[in-house]
PDB file of N, CA and C in Angstrom:
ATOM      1  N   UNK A   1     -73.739  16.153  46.697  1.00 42.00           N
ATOM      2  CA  UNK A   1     -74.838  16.263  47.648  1.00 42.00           C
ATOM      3  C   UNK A   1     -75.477  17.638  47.500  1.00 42.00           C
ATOM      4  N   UNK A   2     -76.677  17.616  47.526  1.00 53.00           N
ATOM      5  CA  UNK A   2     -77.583  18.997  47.062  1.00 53.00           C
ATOM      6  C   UNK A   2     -77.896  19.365  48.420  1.00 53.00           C
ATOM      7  N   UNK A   3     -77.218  20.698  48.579  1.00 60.00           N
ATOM      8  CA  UNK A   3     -77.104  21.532  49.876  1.00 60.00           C
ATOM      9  C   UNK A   3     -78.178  22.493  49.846  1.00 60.00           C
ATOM     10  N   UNK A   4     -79.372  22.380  50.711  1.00 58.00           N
ATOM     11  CA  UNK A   4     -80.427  23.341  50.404  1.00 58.00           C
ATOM     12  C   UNK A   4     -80.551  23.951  52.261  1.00 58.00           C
ATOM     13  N   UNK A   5     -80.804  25.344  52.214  1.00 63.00           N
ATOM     14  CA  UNK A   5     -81.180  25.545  53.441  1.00 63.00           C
ATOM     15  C   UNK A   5     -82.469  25.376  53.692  1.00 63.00           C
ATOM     16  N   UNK A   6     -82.938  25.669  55.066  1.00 63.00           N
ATOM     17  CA  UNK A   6     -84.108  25.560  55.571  1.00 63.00           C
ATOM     18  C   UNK A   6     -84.834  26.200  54.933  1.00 63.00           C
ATOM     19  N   UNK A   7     -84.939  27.529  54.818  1.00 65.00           N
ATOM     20  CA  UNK A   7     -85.616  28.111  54.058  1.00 65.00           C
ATOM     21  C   UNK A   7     -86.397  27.679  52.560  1.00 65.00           C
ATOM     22  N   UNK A   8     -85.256  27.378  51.938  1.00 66.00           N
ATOM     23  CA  UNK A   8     -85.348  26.572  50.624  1.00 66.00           C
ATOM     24  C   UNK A   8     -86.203  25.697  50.596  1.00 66.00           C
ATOM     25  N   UNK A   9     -86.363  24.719  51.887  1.00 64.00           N
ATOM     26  CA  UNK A   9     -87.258  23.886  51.685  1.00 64.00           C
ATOM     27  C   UNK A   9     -88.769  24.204  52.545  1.00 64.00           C
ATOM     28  N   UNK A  10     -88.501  25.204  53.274  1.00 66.00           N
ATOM     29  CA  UNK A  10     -89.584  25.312  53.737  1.00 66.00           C
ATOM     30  C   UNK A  10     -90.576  26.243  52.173  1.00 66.00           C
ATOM     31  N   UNK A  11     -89.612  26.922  51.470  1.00 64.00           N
ATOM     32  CA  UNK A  11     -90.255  27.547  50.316  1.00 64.00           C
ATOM     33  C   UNK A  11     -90.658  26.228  48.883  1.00 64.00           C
ATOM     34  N   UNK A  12     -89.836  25.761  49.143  1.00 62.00           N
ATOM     35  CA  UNK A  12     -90.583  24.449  48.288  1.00 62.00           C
ATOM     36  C   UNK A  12     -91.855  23.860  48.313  1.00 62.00           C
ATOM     37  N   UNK A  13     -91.843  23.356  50.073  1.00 62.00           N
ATOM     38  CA  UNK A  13     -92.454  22.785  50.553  1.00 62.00           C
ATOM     39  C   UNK A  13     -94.189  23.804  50.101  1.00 62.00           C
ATOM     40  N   UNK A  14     -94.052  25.031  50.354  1.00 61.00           N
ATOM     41  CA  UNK A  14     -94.844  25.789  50.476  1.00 61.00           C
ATOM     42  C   UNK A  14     -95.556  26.202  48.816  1.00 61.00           C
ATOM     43  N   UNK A  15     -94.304  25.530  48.055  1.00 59.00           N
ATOM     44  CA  UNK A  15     -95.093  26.260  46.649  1.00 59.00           C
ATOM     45  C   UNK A  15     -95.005  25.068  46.254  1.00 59.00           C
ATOM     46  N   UNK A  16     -94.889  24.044  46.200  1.00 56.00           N
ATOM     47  CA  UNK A  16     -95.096  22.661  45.250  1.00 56.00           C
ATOM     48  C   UNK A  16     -96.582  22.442  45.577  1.00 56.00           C
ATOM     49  N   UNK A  17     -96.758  21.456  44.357  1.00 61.00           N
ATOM     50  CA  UNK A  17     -98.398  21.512  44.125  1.00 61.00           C
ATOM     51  C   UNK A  17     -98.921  20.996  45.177  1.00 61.00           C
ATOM     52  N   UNK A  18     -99.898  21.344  45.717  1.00 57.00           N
ATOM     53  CA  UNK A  18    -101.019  20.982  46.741  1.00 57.00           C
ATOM     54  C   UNK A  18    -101.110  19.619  46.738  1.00 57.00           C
ATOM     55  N   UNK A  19    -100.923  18.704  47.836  1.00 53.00           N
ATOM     56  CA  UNK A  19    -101.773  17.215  48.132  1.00 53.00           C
ATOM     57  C   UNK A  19    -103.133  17.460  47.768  1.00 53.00           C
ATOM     58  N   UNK A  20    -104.109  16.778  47.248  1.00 57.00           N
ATOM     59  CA  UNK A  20    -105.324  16.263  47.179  1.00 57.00           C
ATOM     60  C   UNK A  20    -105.539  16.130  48.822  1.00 57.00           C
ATOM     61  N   UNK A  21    -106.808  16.994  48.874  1.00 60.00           N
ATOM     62  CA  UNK A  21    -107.452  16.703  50.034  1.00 60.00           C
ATOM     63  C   UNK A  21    -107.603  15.278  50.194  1.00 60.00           C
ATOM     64  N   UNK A  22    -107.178  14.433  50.998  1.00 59.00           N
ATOM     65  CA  UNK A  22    -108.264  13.389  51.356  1.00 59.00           C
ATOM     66  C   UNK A  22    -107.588  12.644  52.862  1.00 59.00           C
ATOM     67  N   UNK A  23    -108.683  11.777  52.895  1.00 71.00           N
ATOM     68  CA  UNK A  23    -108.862  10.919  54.280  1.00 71.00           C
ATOM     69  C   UNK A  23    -107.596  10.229  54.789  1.00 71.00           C
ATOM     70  N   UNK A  24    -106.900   9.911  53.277  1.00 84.00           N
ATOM     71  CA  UNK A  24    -105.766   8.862  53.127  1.00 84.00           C
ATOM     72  C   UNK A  24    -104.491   9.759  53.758  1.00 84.00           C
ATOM     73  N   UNK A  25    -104.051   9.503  54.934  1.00 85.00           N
ATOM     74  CA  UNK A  25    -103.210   9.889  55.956  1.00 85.00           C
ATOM     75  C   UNK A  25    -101.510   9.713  55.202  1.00 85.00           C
ATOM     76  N   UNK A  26    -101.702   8.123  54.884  1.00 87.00           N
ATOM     77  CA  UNK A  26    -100.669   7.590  54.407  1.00 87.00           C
ATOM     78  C   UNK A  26    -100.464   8.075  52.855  1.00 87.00           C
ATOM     79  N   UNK A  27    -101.145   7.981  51.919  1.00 87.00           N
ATOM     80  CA  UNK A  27    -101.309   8.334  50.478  1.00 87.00           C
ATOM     81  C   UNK A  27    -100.873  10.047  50.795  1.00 87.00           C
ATOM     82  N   UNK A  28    -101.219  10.503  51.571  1.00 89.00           N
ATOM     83  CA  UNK A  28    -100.633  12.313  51.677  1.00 89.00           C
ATOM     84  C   UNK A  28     -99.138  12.286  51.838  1.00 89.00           C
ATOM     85  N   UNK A  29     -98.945  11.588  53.101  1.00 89.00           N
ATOM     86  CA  UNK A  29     -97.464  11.695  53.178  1.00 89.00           C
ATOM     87  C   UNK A  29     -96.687  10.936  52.210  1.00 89.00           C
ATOM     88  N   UNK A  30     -96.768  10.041  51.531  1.00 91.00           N
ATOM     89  CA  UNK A  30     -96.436   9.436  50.447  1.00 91.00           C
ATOM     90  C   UNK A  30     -96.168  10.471  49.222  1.00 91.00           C
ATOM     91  N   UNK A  31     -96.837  10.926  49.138  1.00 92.00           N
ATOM     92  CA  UNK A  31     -97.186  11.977  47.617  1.00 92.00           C
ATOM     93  C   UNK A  31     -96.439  12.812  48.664  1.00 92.00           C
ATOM     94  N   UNK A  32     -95.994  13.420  49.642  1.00 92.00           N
ATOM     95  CA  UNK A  32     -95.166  14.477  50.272  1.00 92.00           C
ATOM     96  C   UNK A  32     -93.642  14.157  49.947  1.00 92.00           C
ATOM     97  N   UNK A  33     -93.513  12.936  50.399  1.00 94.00           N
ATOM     98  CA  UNK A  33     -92.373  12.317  50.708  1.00 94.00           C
ATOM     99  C   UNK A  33     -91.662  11.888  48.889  1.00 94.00           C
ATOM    100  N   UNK A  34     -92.656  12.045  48.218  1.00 95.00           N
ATOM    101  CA  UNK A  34     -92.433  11.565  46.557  1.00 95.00           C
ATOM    102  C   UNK A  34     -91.773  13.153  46.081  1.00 95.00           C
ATOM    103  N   UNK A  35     -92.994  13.992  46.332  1.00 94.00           N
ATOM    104  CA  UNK A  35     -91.961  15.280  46.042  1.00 94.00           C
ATOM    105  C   UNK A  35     -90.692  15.685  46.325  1.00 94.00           C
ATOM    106  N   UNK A  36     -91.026  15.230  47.731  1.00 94.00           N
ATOM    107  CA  UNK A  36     -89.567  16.045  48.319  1.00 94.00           C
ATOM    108  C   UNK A  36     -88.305  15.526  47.651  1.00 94.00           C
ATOM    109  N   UNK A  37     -88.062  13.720  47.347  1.00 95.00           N
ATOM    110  CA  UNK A  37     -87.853  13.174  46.848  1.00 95.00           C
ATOM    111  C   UNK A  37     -86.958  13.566  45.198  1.00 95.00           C
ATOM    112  N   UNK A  38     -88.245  13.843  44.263  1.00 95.00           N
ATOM    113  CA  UNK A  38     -87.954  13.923  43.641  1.00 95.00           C
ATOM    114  C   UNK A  38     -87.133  15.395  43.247  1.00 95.00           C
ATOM    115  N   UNK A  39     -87.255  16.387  44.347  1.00 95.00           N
ATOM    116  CA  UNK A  39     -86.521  17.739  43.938  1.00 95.00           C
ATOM    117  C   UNK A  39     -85.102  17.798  44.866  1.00 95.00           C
ATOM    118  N   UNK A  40     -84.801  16.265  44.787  1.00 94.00           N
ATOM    119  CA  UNK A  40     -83.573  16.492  45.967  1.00 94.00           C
ATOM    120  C   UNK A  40     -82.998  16.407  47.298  1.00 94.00           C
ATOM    121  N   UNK A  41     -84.304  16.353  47.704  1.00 94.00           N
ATOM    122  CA  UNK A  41     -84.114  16.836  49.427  1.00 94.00           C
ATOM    123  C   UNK A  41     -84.361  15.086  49.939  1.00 94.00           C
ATOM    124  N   UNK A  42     -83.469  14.817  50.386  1.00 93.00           N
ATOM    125  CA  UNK A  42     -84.073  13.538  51.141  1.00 93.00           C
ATOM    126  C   UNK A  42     -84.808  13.959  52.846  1.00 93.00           C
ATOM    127  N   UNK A  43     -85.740  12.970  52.806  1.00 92.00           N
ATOM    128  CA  UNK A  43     -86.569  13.573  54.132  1.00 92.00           C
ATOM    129  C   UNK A  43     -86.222  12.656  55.080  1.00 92.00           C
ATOM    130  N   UNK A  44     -86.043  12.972  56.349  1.00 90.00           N
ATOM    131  CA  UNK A  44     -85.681  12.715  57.500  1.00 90.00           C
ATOM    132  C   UNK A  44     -86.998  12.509  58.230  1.00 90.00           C
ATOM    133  N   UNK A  45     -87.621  11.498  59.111  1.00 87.00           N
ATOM    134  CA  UNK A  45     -88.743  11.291  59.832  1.00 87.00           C
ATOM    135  C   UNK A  45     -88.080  11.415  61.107  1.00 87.00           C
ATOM    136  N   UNK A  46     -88.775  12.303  62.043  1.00 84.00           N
ATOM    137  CA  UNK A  46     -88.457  11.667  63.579  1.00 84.00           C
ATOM    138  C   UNK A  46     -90.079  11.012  63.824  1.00 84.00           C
ATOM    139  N   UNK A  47     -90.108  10.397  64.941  1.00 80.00           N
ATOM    140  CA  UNK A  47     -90.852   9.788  65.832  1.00 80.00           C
ATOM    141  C   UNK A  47     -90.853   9.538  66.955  1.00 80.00           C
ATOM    142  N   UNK A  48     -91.900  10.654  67.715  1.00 81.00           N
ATOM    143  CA  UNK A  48     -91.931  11.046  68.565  1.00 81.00           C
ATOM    144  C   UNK A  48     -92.557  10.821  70.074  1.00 81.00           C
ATOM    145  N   UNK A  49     -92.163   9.276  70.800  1.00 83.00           N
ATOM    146  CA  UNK A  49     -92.855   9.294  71.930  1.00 83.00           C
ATOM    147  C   UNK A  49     -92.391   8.348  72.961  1.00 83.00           C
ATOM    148  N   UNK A  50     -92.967   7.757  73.440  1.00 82.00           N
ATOM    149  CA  UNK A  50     -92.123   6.660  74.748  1.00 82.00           C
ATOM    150  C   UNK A  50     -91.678   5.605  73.957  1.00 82.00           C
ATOM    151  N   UNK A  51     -90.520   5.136  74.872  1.00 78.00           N
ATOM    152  CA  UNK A  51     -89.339   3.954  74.384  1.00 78.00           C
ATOM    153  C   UNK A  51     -90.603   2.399  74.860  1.00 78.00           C
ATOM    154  N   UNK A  52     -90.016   1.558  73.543  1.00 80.00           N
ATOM    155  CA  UNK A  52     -90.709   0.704  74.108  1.00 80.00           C
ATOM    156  C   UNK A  52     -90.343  -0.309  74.859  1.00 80.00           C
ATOM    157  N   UNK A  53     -90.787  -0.929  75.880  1.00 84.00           N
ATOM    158  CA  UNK A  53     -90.588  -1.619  77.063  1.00 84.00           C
ATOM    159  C   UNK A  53     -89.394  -2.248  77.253  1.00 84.00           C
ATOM    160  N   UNK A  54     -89.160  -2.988  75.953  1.00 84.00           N
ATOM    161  CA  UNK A  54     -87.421  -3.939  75.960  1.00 84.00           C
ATOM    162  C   UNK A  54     -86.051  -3.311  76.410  1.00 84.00           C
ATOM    163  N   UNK A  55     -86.586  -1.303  75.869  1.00 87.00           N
ATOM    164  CA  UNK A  55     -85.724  -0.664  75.667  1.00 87.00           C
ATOM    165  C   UNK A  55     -84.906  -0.322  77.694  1.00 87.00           C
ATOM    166  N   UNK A  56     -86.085  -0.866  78.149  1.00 89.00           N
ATOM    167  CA  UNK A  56     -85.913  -0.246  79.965  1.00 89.00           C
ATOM    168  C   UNK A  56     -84.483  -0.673  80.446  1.00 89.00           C
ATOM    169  N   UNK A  57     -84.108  -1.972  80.036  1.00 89.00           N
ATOM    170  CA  UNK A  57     -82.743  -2.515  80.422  1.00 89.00           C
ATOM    171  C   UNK A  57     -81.490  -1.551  80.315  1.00 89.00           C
ATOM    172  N   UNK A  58     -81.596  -0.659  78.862  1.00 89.00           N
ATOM    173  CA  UNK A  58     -80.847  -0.607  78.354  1.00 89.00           C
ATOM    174  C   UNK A  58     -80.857   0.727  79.179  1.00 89.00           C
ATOM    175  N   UNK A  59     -81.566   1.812  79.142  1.00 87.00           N
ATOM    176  CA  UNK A  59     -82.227   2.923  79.937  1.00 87.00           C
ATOM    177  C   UNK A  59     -81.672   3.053  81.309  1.00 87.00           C
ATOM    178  N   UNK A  60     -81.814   1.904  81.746  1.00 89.00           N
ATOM    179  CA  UNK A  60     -81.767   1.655  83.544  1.00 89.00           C
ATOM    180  C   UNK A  60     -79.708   1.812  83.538  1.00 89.00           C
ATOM    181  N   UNK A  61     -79.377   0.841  82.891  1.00 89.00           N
ATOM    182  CA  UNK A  61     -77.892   0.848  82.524  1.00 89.00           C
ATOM    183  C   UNK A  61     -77.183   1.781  82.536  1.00 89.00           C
ATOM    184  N   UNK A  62     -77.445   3.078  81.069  1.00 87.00           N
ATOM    185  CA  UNK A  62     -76.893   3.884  80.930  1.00 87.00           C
ATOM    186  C   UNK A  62     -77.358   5.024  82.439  1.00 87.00           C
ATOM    187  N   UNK A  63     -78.734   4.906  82.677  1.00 88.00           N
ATOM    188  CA  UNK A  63     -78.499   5.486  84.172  1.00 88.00           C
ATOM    189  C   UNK A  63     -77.830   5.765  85.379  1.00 88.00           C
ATOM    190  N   UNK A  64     -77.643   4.278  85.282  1.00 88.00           N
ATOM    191  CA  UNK A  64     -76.557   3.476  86.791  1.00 88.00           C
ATOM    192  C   UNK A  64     -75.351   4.653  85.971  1.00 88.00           C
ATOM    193  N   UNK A  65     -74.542   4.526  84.674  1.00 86.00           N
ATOM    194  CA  UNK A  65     -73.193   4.657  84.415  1.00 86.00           C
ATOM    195  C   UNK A  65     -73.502   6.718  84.601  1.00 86.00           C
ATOM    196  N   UNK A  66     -73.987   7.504  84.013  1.00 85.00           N
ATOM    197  CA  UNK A  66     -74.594   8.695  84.397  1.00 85.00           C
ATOM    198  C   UNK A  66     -74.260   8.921  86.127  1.00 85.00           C
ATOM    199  N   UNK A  67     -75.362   8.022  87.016  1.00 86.00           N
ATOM    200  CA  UNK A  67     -75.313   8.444  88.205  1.00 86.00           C
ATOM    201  C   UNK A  67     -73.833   7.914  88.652  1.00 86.00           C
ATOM    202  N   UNK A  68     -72.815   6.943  88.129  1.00 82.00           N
ATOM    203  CA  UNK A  68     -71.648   6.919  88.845  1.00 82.00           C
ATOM    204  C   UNK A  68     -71.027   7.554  88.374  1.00 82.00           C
ATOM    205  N   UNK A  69     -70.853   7.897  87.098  1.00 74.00           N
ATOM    206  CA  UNK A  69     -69.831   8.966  86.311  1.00 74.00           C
ATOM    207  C   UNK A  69     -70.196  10.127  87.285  1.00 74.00           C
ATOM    208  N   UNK A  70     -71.200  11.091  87.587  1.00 73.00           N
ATOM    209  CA  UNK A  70     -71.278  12.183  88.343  1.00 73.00           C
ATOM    210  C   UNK A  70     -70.988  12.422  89.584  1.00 73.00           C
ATOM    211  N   UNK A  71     -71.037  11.235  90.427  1.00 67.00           N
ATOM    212  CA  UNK A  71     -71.056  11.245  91.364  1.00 67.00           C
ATOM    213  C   UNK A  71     -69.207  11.368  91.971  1.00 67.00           C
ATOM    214  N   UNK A  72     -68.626  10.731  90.623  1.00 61.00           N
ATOM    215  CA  UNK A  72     -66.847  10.378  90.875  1.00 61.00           C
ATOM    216  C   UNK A  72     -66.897  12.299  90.352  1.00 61.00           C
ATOM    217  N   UNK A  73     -67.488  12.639  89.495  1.00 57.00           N
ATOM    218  CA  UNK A  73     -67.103  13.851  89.259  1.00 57.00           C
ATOM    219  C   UNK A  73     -67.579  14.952  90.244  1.00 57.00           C
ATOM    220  N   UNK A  74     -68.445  14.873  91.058  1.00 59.00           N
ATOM    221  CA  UNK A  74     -68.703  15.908  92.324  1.00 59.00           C
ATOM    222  C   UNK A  74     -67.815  15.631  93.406  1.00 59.00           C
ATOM    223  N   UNK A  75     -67.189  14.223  93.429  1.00 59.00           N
ATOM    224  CA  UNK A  75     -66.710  13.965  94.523  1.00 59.00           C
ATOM    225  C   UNK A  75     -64.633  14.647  94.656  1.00 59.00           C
ATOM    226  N   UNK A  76     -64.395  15.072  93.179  1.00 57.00           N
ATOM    227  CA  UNK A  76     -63.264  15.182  93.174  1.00 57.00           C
ATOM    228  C   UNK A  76     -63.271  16.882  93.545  1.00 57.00           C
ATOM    229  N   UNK A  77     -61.964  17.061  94.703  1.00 60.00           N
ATOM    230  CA  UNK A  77     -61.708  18.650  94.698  1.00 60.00           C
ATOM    231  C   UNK A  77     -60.461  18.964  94.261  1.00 60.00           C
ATOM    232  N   UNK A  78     -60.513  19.746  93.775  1.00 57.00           N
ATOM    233  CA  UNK A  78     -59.603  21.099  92.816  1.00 57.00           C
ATOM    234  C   UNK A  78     -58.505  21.501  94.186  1.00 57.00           C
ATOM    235  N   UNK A  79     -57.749  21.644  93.517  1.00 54.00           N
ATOM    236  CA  UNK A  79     -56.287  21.895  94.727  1.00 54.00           C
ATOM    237  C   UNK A  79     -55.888  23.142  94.204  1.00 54.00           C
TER     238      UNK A  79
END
């Protein structure tokens, strides 16, 4: 496994050849994601914004277990 620090790739990132200006959003990150690619680094995407709707069940759940887990844990006193 090719161990690169941050740096490393932020200096890669910074000197590998320029994207072509253009409109194509997807074709940029593509040709980004091809470099990075090809010098080693596998790239990691996050995505970043609200859960979508199905996800509420699951949300609401781990809530309920949160608010009872804390609540058994404020409620206990230390001797």
């Amino acid at each position: 496994m090719n161990q690169l620090l941050s740096s490393d790739i932020d200096k890669l990132a910074s000197t590998s050849e320029p994207v072509e200006r253009s409109p194509d959003l997807l074709r940029n990150i593509q040709t980004r994601h091809d470099t990075f690619v090809s010098q080693g680094i596998t790239p990691v995407y996050v995505y970043d914004g609200f859960a979508p709707e199905v996800k509420n069940k699951t949300r609401a759940k781990r809530k309920e277990l949160r608010d009872k887990d804390g609540k058994a844990w404020t409620n206990v006193n230390p001797e």
